[in-house]
XYZ file of C-alpha atoms in Angstrom:
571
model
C -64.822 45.133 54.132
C -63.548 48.650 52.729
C -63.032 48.237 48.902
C -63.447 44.824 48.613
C -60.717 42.389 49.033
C -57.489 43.904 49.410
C -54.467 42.391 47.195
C -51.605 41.026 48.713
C -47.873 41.961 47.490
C -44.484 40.765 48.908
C -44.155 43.977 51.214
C -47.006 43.082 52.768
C -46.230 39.214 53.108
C -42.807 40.188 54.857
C -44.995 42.279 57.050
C -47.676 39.463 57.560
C -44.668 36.930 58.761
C -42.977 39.992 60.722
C -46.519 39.225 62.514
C -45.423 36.111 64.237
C -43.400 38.118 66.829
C -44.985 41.072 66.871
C -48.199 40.039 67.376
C -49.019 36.514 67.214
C -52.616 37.189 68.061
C -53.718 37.915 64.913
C -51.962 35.431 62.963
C -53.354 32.568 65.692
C -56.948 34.206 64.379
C -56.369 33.867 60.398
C -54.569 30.730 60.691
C -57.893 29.590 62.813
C -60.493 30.812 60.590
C -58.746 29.530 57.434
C -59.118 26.181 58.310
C -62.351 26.703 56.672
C -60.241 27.061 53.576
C -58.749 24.240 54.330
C -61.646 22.008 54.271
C -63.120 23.811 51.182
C -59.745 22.480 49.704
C -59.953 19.694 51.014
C -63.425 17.825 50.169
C -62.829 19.389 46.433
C -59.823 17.267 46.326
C -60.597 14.077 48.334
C -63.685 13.038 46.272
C -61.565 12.834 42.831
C -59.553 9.296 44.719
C -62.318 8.231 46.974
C -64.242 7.833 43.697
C -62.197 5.441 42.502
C -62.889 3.297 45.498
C -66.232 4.027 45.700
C -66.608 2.670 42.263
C -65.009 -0.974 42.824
C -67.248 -0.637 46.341
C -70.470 -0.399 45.102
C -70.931 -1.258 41.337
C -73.873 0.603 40.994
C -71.680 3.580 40.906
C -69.236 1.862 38.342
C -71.418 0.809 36.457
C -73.630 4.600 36.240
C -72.129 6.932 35.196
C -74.972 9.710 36.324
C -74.542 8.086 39.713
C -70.659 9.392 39.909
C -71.862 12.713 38.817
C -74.178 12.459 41.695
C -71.983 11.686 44.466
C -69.819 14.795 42.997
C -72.140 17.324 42.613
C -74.450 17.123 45.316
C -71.944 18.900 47.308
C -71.819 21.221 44.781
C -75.933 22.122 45.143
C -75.668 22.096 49.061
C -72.935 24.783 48.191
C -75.325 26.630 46.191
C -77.803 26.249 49.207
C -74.968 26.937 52.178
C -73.584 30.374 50.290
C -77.010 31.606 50.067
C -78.349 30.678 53.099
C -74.807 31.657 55.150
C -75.032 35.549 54.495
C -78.476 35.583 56.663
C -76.396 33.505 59.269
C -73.354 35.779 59.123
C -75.817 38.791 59.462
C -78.107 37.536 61.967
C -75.435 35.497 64.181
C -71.950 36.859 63.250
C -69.162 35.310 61.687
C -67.837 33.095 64.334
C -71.017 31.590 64.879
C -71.249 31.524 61.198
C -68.102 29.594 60.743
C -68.798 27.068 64.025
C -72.344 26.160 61.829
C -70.181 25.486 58.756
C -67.955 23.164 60.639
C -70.676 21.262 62.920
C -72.258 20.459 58.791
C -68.935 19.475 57.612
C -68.488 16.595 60.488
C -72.078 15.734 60.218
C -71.536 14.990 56.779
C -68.075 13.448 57.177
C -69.363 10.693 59.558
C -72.157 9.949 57.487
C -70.283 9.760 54.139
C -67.724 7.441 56.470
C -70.520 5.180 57.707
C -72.192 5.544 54.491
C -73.885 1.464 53.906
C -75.664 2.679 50.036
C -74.381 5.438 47.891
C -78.152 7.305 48.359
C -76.549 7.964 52.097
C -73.457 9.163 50.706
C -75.052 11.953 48.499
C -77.089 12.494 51.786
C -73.585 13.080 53.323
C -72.364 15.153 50.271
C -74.970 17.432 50.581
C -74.123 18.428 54.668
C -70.556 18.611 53.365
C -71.822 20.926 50.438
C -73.883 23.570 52.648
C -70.834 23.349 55.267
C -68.454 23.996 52.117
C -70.732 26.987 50.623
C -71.190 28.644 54.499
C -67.520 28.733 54.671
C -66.375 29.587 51.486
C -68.045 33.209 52.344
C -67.775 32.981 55.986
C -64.026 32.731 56.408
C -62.321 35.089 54.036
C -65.063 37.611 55.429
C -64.023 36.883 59.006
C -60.433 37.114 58.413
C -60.606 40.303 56.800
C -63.069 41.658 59.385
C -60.604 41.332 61.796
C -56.814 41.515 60.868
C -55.315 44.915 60.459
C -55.536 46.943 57.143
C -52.001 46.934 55.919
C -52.137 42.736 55.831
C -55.236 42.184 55.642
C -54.891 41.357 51.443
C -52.082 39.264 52.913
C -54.172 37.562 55.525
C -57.279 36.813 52.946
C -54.549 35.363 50.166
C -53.734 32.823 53.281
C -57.113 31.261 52.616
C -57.068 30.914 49.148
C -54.011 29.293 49.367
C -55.574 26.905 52.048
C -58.123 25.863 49.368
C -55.348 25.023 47.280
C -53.108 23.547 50.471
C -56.217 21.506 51.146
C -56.540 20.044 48.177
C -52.722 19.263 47.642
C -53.562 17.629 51.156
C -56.393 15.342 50.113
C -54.251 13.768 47.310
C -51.767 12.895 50.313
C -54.258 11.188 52.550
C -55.909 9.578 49.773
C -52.649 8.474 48.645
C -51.719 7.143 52.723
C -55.236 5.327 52.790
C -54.694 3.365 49.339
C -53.561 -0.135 51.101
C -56.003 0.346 54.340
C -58.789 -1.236 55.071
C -62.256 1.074 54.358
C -60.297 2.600 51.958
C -62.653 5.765 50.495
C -64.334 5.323 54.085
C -61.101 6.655 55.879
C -60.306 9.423 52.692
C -63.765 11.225 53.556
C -64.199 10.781 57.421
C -60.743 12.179 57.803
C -62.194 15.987 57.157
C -64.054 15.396 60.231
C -60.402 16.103 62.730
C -60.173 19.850 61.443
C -63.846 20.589 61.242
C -63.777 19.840 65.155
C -60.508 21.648 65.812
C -61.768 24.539 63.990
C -64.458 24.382 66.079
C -62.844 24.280 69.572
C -60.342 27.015 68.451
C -63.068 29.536 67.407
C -64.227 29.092 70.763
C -60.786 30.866 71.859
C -61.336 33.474 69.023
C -63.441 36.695 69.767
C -66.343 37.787 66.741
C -65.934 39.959 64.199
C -65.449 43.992 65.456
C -66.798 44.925 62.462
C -70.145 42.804 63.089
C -70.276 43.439 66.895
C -69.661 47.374 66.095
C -72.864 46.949 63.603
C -74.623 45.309 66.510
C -73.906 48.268 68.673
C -71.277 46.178 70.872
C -69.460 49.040 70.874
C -66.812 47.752 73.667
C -66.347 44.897 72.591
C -65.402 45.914 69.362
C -63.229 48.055 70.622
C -61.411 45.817 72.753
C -60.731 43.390 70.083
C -59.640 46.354 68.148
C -57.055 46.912 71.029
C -55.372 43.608 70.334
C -55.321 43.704 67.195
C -53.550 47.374 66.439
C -50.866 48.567 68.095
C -52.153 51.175 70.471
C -50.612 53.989 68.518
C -53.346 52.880 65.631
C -56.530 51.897 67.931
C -58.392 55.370 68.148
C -57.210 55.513 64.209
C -59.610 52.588 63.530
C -61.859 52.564 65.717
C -63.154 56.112 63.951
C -62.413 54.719 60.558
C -64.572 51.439 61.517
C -67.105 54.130 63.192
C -67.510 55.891 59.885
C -67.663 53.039 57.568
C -70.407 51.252 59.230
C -72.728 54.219 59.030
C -71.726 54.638 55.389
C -72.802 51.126 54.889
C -75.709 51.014 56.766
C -76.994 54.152 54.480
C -75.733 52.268 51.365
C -77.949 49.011 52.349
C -80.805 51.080 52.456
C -80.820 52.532 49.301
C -79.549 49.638 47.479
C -82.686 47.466 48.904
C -84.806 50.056 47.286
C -82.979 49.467 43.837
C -84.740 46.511 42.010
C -83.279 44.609 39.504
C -84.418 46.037 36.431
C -83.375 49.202 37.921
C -80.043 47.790 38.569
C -79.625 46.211 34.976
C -80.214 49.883 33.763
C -77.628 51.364 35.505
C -75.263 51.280 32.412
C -71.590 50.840 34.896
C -73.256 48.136 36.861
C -74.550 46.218 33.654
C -71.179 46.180 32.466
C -69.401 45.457 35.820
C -71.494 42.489 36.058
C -71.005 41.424 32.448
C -67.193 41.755 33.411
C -67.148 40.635 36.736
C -69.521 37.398 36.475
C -69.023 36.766 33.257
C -65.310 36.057 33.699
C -66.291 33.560 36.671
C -68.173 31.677 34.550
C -65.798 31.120 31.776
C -63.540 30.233 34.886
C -66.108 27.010 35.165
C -66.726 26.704 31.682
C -63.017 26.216 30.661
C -62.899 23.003 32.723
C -61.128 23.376 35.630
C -63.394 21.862 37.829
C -63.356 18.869 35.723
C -59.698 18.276 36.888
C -60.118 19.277 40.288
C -62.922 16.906 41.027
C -62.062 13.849 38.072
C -58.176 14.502 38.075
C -57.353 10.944 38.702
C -60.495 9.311 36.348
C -58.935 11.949 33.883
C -55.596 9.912 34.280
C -57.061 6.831 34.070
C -58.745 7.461 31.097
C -55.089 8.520 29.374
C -54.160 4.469 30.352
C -52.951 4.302 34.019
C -54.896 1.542 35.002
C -53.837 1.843 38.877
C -55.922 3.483 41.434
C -53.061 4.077 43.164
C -50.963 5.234 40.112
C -53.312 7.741 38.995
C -53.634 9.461 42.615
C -49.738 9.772 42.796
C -49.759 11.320 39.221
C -52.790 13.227 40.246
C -50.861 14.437 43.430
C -48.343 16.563 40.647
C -51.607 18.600 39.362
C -53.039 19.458 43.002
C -48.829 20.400 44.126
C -49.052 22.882 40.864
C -52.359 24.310 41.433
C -50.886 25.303 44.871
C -47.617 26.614 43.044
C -49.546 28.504 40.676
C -51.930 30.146 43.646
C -48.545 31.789 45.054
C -47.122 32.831 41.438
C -50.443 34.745 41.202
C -49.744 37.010 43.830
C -46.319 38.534 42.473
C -47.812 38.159 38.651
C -51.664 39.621 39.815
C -50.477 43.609 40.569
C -46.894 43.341 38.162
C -48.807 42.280 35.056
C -52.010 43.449 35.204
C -55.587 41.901 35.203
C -56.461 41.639 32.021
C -53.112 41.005 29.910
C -52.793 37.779 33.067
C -56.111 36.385 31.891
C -55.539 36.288 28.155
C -52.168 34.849 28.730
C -53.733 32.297 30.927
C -56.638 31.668 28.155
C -53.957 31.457 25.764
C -51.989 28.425 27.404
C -55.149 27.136 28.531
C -56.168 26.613 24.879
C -53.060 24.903 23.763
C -52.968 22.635 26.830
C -56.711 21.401 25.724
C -55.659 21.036 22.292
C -53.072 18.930 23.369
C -55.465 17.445 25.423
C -57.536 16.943 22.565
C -54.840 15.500 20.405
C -53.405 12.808 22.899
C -56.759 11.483 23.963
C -58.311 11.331 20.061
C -54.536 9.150 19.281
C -55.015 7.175 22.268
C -58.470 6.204 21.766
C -57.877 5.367 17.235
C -54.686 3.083 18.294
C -56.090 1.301 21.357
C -54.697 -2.347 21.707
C -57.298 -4.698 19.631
C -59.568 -7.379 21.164
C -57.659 -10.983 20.174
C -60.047 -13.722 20.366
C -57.224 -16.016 21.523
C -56.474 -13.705 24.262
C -60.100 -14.094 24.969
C -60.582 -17.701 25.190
C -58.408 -18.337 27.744
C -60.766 -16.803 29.999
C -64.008 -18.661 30.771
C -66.097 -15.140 31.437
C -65.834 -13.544 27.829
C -67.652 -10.294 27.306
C -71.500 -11.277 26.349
C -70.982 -8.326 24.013
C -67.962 -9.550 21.880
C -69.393 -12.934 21.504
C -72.414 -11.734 20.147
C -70.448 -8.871 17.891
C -70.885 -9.428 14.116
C -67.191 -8.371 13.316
C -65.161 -9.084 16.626
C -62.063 -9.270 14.364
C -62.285 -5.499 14.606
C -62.849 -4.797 18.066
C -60.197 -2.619 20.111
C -60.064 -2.393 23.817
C -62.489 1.052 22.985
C -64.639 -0.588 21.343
C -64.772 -3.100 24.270
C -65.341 -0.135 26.950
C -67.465 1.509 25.137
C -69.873 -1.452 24.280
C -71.014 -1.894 27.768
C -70.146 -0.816 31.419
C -70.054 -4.810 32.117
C -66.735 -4.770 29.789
C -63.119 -4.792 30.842
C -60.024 -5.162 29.147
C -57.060 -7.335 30.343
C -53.823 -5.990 28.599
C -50.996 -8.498 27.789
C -47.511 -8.590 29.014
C -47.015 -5.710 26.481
C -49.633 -3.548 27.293
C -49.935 -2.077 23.056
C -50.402 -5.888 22.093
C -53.587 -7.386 21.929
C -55.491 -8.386 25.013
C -58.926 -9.915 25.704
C -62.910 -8.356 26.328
C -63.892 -9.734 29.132
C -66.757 -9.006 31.787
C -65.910 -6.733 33.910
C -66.117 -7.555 38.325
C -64.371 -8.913 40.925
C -63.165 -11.848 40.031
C -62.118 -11.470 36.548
C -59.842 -8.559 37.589
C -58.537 -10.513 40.049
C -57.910 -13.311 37.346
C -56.332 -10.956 35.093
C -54.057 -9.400 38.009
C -52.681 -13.061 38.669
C -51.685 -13.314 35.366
C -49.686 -9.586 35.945
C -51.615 -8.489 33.574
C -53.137 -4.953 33.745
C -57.193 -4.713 34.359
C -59.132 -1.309 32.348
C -62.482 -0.028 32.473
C -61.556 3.312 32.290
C -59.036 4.977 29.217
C -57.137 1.715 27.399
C -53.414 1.114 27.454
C -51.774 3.625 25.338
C -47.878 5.315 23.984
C -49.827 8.830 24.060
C -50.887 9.001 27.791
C -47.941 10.259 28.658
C -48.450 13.394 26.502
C -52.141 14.036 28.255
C -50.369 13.728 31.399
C -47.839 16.289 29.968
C -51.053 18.413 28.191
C -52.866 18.194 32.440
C -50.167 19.695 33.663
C -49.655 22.730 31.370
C -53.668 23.259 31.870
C -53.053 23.956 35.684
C -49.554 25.841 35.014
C -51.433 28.331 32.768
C -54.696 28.461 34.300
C -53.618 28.647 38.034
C -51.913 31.953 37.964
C -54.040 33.607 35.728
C -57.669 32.343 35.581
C -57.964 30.785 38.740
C -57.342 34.249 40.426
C -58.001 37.212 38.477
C -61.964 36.312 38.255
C -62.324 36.866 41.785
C -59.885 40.153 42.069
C -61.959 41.735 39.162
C -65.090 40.989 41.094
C -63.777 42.514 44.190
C -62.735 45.852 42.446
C -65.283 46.334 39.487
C -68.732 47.012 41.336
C -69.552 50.371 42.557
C -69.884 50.632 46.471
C -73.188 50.642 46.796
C -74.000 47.886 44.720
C -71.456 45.360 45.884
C -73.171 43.258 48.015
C -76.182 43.012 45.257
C -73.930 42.333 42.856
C -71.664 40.219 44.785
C -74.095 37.768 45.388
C -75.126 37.847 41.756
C -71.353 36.597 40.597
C -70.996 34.037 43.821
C -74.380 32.350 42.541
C -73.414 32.186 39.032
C -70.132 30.782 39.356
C -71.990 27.899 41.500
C -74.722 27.126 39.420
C -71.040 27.000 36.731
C -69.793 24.504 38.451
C -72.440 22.222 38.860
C -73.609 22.173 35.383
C -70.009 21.288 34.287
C -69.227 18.808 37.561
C -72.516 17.379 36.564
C -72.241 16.740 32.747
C -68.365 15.857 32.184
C -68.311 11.885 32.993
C -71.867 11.936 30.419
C -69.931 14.235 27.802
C -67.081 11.756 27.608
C -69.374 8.828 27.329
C -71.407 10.427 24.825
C -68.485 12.122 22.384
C -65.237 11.009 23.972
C -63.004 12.252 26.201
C -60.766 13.674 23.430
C -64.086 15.916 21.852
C -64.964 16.717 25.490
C -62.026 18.612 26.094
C -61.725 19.759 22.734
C -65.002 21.562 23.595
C -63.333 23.188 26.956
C -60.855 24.198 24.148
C -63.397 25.855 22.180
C -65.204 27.854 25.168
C -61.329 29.002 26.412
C -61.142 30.678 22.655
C -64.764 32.666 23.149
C -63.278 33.675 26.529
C -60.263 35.469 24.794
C -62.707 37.615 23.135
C -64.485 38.339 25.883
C -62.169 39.388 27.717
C -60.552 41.593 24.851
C -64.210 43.284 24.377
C -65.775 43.341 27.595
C -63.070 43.202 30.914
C -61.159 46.719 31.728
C -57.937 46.770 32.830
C -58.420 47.757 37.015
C -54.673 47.277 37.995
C -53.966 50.534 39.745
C -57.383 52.208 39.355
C -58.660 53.978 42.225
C -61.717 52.296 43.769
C -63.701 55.454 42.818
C -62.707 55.866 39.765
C -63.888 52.310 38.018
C -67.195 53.198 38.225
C -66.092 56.372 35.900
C -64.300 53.787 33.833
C -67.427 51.890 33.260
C -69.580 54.780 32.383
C -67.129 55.441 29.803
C -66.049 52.213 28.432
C -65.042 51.757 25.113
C -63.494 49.276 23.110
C -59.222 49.252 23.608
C -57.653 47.114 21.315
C -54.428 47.966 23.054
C -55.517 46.749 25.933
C -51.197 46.164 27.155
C -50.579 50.450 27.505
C -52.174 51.751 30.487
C -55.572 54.085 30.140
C -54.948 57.223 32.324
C -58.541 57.812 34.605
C -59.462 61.645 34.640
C -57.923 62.140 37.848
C -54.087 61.236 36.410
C -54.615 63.231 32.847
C -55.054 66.071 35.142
């Protein structure tokens, strides 16, 4: 695509909807093709409830905490392996076939995580899901913008990142609809399986990519797609401007595969475009957001909402903002700028963690204590307390925290002290009858209202900001003819991100606490304001030509707020 990914503005959203009558053709082809966004959205979302079935399911999983990690980021390495391995595919096949791949994966994957008898069958599911997820996290944005006209097209390609975030406002909802059925987690995962197949059966209806058949020399075909899609006043327009691109980027590819990487590293705008551009998707990772996305309602649980159901509902409230925040970004993204959005964004993203921080350290130093009266009039006492030298002193943390057989049944008054019991089936269900509340999560606590309050702020601030201006900055800060090299670069980075971090939160909160975990997501947010203070230019109305000038010349602004006139406007 021409410039990277075009941004979308309001004119060009009334346009996009002015679409539906004047030619409902093309919107029937993003619409179709974004369903891939959709079920990106969606399995990021879904696996943060079915967990919590999982868990009571197969106590393996409850009981290992690596295990949960597992199941989570499995996808997450299959992602890794699917964006890699889905450029070749897109290149050698086209998109459409690209995206039909992707979705045969994702249903694969679905029915096996569905039918899944062990949780080693339901990583083996995960990972299908995963490649499906990384194959169509590339292979949908690129066919959308491949093949919608130029003036929407930034329109158009918003319309699947929004999907991602639709899709995961939508997994909270089914996961919520599926709390009281039978199967459960079963139900919350197979479910993706419905739009991977009517993706699939409406891409049959859907033509390929002009762009790709034009490369292919399908000249005709190209052009007849080209003839639906652009008014007819426009079609000789494009089809000359399409002509002309391709053979600019079929000279480009062959130079660039000359340029090694060392060679690349020395070229002193790309160096800093890439310290920029991937850079700034990393601290995206490393701030935590994936951590909510994919343990929003463990998060909750560990503030004190003991309910499975409870902490989806008040999990559904983050995903609905995330959404929010994706739409915000594209009136705040051109108005505000690039770089003043993402230190904003850092900026509330740092107090939210601290208050993060501070709810989560209070909830876990005034945790209910362990009464021993409480606790002998159950028959199935925690082998742990009894054999504690100073039980007197026990709290329901210390309880948790002794061993992943321990539970804590709450009294009436969920701040008074309750009883350390072992944790399975049939205590909880003992406790229950009692209508008592059963943890083996966070513990009952006055401050989990103000980590609920501290989660929400995190996704207000980061949503609009650092959720979106990573991936504009990487779409406008590599020179032409090292996009694609360089592209790849940032897409593999921000990957390998997100598994360390969906990997290693459950162990970090074992190991410190959840209150020091985020505390530490605090601490990486403040390293980020620097960064992008020292190393991010501003590209908000920059010509595409001119960053690279930009780069060459870069040199530290303090004021980064007043605009820095290119060569071409001083003139």
């Amino acid at each position: 695509m021409e410039g990277g990914v075009p941004e979308a503005d309001i004119s060009a959203f009334r346009e996009c909807l002015s679409l539906s009558w004047k030619n409902p053709y093309v919107l029937r082809l993003a619409f179709s093709a974004g369903i891939g966004g959709l079920l990106f959205g969606y399995d990021t979302g879904v696996i943060s409830g079915a967990l919590l079935y999982i868990r009571d399911e197969f106590k393996a999983v409850d009981r290992k905490t690596w295990l949960q990690e597992a199941i989570v980021s499995t996808a997450i390495a299959g992602a890794i392996i699917g964006a890699s391995v889905g450029g070749w595919i897109n290149d050698r096949f086209g998109r459409k076939k690209g995206i039909v791949v992707a979705d045969a994966l994702f249903f694969i994957g679905s029915v096996i995580m569905a039918a899944a008898s062990s949780p080693v069958v339901l990583i083996v599911g995960r990972v299908f899901v995963g490649i499906g997820v990384g194959m169509a996290s590339m292979t949908s944005p690129l066919y959308i913008s491949e093949a919608s006209p130029t003036r929407v097209r930034g329109a158009l390609v918003s319309l699947n990142s929004f999907l991602v975030t639709g899709g995961q406002f939508l997994s909270y909802l089914i996961n919520l609809a599926f709390t009281k059925t039978l199967g459960t987690w079963r139900w919350m995962l197979g479910v993706a399986a419905v739009p991977a197949l009517i993706q699939v059966l409406l891409m049959f209806t859907l033509p390929e990519s002009p762009r790709w058949l034009y490369r292919k020399g399908r000249e005709e075909e190209a052009q007849a797609i080209l003839k639906k899609i652009y008014p007819s006043e426009e079609v000789e327009g494009e089809i000359q401007a399409l002509k002309e691109s391709i053979d600019m980027e079929i000279k480009e590819t062959k130079s660039t595969e000359k340029v090694g990487m060392i060679k690349l590293l020395r070229t002193k705008a790309v160096r800093r475009g890439l310290y920029a551009g991937t850079g700034l998707l990393i601290f995206q990772q490393f701030v935590g957001i994936n951590t909510v996305m994919y343990y929003s309602p463990t998060i909750v649980q560990l503030a004190g909402f003991a309910s499975n159901r409870t902490a989806l509902l008040l999990s559904l409230i983050t995903s609905g903002l995330n959404a929010f925040g994706s739409i915000l970004s594209i009136y705040f993204i051109d108005k505000t700028g690039r770089k003043k959005l993402a230190l904003i964004s850092l900026c509330g993203v740092v107090f939210s963690l601290a208050m993060l921080t501070v709810a989560f350290r209070e909830s876990e130093m005034h945790s209910p204590m362990v009464s021993s009266i409480e606790t002998s009039q159950f028959n199935n006492t925690c082998p742990d307390y009894n054999a504690a030298v100073n039980p007197g002193k026990w709290s329901c943390m210390t309880c948790l925290k002794a061993s992943p057989s321990c539970g804590f049944c709450a009294a009436d008054d969920k701040l008074l002290p309750g009883a350390c019991l072992i944790s399975n089936d049939v205590t909880k269900k003992l406790c229950g009858s009692d209508h008592r509340a059963w943890y083996t999560r966070g513990c009952p606590s006055k401050y989990g209202w103000a980590a609920l309050i501290g989660l929400a702020l995190y996704i207000i601030f980061f949503s609009p900001g650092m959720g979106t201006v990573p991936w504009v900055v990487n779409s406008e800060i590599y020179p032409l003819r090292y996009r694609g090299v360089c592209g790849g670069i940032a897409s593999t980075a921000v990957w390998i991100s997100n598994l360390i971090v969906s990997e290693s939160f459950l162990s970090l909160t074992e190991a410190i606490g959840t209150a020091w975990t985020f505390m530490l997501f605090g601490i990486v947010a403040i390293v980020a304001i620097f960064f992008v203070i020292v190393y991010v230019p501003e590209t908000k109305g920059v010509p595409m030509e001119e960053v690279e000038k930009m780069l060459e010349q870069r040199s530290l602004q303090f004021k980064f707020w007043q605009k820095r006139y290119s060569d071409s406007e001083k003139q």
